[in-house]
Coordinates of C-alpha atoms in Angstrom, one line a residue:
M64 CA 58.7 1.3 73.4
K65 CA 57.9 -2.2 73.2
T66 CA 59.3 -4.6 70.1
I67 CA 56.1 -6.9 68.7
E68 CA 56.8 -9.5 66.5
G69 CA 60.6 -7.9 65.3
R70 CA 58.6 -4.2 64.6
Q71 CA 58.4 -1.1 67.3
W72 CA 55.3 -0.2 69.1
A73 CA 55.2 3.2 70.5
N74 CA 52.7 4.4 73.2
R75 CA 51.7 8.5 73.5
D76 CA 55.0 9.4 75.1
D77 CA 57.3 7.5 73.1
L78 CA 55.9 9.2 70.4
I79 CA 55.8 12.7 72.4
A80 CA 59.9 11.9 72.2
A81 CA 59.9 11.5 68.5
T82 CA 58.8 14.2 67.6
G83 CA 59.5 16.9 70.4
Y84 CA 55.8 18.1 70.3
G85 CA 53.7 18.5 73.4
L86 CA 50.3 16.0 74.4
T87 CA 48.0 17.7 72.9
T88 CA 49.2 17.9 69.4
I89 CA 49.5 14.0 69.9
V90 CA 46.0 13.7 71.6
D91 CA 44.5 16.1 69.0
L92 CA 45.5 13.9 66.0
W93 CA 44.3 11.5 67.4
R94 CA 41.1 12.7 68.6
D95 CA 40.6 13.7 64.6
R96 CA 41.8 10.8 62.9
E97 CA 37.8 10.4 61.3
A98 CA 39.3 13.3 59.3
N99 CA 43.2 12.7 58.9
G100 CA 43.0 9.3 58.5
H101 CA 45.1 8.6 61.5
P102 CA 46.7 4.7 62.1
Q103 CA 44.8 2.8 64.8
P104 CA 46.3 1.4 67.7
R105 CA 47.3 -1.6 69.3
L106 CA 45.6 -1.7 72.4
V107 CA 48.7 -3.4 75.3
G108 CA 46.6 -4.0 78.5
R109 CA 45.3 -0.5 78.5
V110 CA 47.0 1.6 76.6
M111 CA 47.1 2.1 72.9
Y112 CA 50.3 1.6 70.9
W113 CA 51.3 2.1 67.0
D114 CA 53.6 1.0 64.8
L115 CA 55.5 3.4 64.3
E116 CA 57.1 3.3 61.2
E117 CA 53.6 3.2 59.6
W118 CA 53.2 6.2 62.1
S119 CA 55.9 7.7 61.5
R120 CA 55.2 7.9 57.2
W121 CA 52.4 8.6 58.2
F122 CA 52.3 11.8 61.0
E123 CA 55.5 13.3 57.7
Q124 CA 52.5 12.9 55.2
H125 CA 50.6 14.8 57.5
R126 CA 52.9 17.4 58.7
Q127 CA 53.6 18.1 55.0
Q128 CA 50.4 18.4 53.4
A129 CA 48.3 19.9 56.5
P130 CA 47.2 23.1 56.6
A131 CA 49.0 25.6 58.9
S132 CA 47.4 26.4 62.1
P133 CA 46.6 30.3 62.7
A134 CA 49.3 30.7 65.1
M135 CA 48.3 33.6 67.7
I136 CA 51.7 35.4 66.2
D137 CA 52.0 37.9 69.3
R138 CA 53.2 42.1 67.6
S139 CA 54.0 43.6 70.7
G140 CA 57.4 44.3 72.5
D141 CA 60.7 45.5 71.8
P142 CA 62.1 44.0 68.6
D143 CA 65.0 43.5 69.2
E144 CA 65.1 41.8 72.9
L145 CA 66.9 38.6 72.8
L146 CA 64.1 35.4 73.7
P147 CA 64.6 33.0 75.2
P148 CA 63.1 29.4 73.8
A149 CA 60.1 29.6 77.3
A150 CA 59.2 33.7 75.1
Q151 CA 59.7 32.6 71.6
A152 CA 57.4 29.8 71.7
R153 CA 54.4 32.4 73.5
V154 CA 56.1 35.2 70.2
L155 CA 55.0 32.6 67.8
G156 CA 52.2 30.5 70.4
V157 CA 53.5 27.7 69.5
D158 CA 53.7 25.0 73.1
P159 CA 57.4 25.4 73.4
S160 CA 57.9 21.5 72.7
R161 CA 58.1 23.4 68.7
I162 CA 61.5 25.4 69.6
T163 CA 62.8 22.3 71.0
Q164 CA 62.4 20.3 67.5
Y165 CA 63.2 23.2 65.7
G166 CA 66.8 22.8 67.9
K167 CA 67.0 19.4 66.3
K168 CA 65.8 19.8 62.4
P169 CA 64.9 23.1 61.9
P170 CA 62.7 24.7 59.3
A171 CA 62.8 26.5 56.0
G172 CA 64.3 30.1 57.4
W173 CA 65.2 29.4 60.2
P174 CA 67.3 32.6 62.0
E175 CA 70.3 31.8 63.8
P176 CA 70.8 32.5 67.7
A177 CA 71.7 36.4 68.1
Y178 CA 73.2 35.3 71.7
V179 CA 73.6 30.9 72.3
E180 CA 73.9 31.0 76.6
Q181 CA 76.4 27.9 77.5
L182 CA 74.8 26.5 80.3
T183 CA 76.0 23.6 82.2
T184 CA 74.8 20.9 80.6
R185 CA 73.9 22.5 77.3
T186 CA 72.6 26.0 75.3
R187 CA 70.4 27.6 75.3
E188 CA 70.2 29.9 72.2
Y189 CA 67.9 33.4 71.8
R190 CA 66.2 34.6 69.6
T191 CA 64.8 38.3 69.4
R192 CA 61.5 39.6 68.3
R193 CA 62.2 41.0 64.9
Q194 CA 64.4 37.5 63.8
L195 CA 61.3 35.5 64.9
W196 CA 58.8 38.0 63.3
E197 CA 60.4 38.3 60.4
F198 CA 60.9 33.9 59.9
A199 CA 56.7 34.0 60.6
D200 CA 55.5 36.8 58.5
N201 CA 58.2 34.3 55.9
N202 CA 57.4 31.5 57.2
P203 CA 53.6 29.2 55.1
A204 CA 53.6 27.2 59.0
F205 CA 52.6 31.0 60.0
G206 CA 52.1 33.4 57.3
T207 CA 50.1 36.4 58.9
A208 CA 47.2 34.3 60.5
G209 CA 46.2 35.8 63.7
G210 CA 47.6 38.8 65.9
R211 CA 48.9 42.2 64.4
P212 CA 49.4 41.2 60.6
P213 CA 52.6 42.7 58.3
S214 CA 51.0 46.1 56.9
G215 CA 49.8 45.9 53.9
T216 CA 47.8 42.3 53.9
T217 CA 44.8 41.2 56.3
K218 CA 43.6 38.2 57.4
S219 CA 41.5 37.6 54.9
S220 CA 44.4 36.8 52.7
D221 CA 44.4 33.3 53.8
P222 CA 42.6 31.8 51.0
R223 CA 42.0 29.2 53.6
I224 CA 38.8 31.3 55.5
R225 CA 37.5 32.0 52.2
K226 CA 37.3 28.1 51.9
A227 CA 34.9 28.2 54.7
A228 CA 33.1 31.3 53.3
L229 CA 31.9 29.3 50.3
A230 CA 31.2 26.3 52.9
L231 CA 29.1 27.6 55.1
K232 CA 27.1 30.2 52.4
A233 CA 26.5 26.1 51.1
A234 CA 25.7 23.9 53.7
P235 CA 23.9 26.6 56.3
H236 CA 22.2 25.3 58.0
A237 CA 25.4 22.9 58.6
G238 CA 27.3 23.1 62.3
A239 CA 31.0 24.0 62.8
G240 CA 31.8 20.5 62.5
Q241 CA 29.8 19.5 60.1
V242 CA 31.4 21.9 58.1
A243 CA 35.5 21.8 59.7
A244 CA 35.1 17.8 58.6
A245 CA 33.7 18.1 55.3
L246 CA 36.3 21.2 54.7
A247 CA 39.3 18.7 56.4
E248 CA 37.8 15.7 53.9
K249 CA 38.3 17.7 51.3
Y250 CA 41.8 19.7 51.6
G251 CA 44.3 17.5 54.4
G252 CA 43.7 19.2 57.9
S253 CA 42.3 19.3 60.8
V254 CA 38.6 19.0 61.8
H255 CA 40.2 22.1 65.0
T256 CA 41.6 23.1 62.5
W257 CA 39.2 24.5 59.8
K258 CA 36.6 25.1 63.2
R259 CA 39.1 27.7 64.1
I260 CA 39.2 29.3 60.1
I261 CA 35.5 28.7 59.8
T262 CA 34.9 31.0 62.9
A263 CA 37.4 33.7 61.5
A264 CA 35.4 33.7 58.2
R265 CA 32.8 34.7 60.3
K266 CA 34.2 37.6 61.3
T267 CA 35.7 38.7 58.5
E268 CA 32.5 37.5 55.5
G269 CA 30.7 38.9 58.5

């Protein structure tokens, strides 16, 4: 972290520490800057720094408005098995840093641990697959996208897939990247996320 003209400026390592997200997420946000309005950096040497207050304000708005990524929910295994954080991340199809972040600032509906292990310098929280599946099914950040959907629902119930299918029909000769960029601009979210939704739309809509 650097202080420039009385303001704090953060590089990528600082942003990772501030948000709890992994490097891949931070890099993807910058890569999709034309679609998501990511703030511009200030170069110090060859390193990019962002005004931390400006970036944090943008990130919170982006996080609230962006459509959920189609996480691949793993619905296999014993529903009542106790899982450590890394295994919880695998079930939900997210980066392990997301589980760490939830421990500090849990989203709505995040289940209380079924068991807490006291380690030398910290605690480790365990949750069951059943708890995680219920959270994913009830939380809009995960919904039923990816994996095997709950009984009575299908991937096509995701309204974004229908939007992507309509956009593809409206521009039959456009590439997936072009359509994804247009959808990201219109509805919010990253181009990368919309590319995956387009792939799902092509499979679903046939």
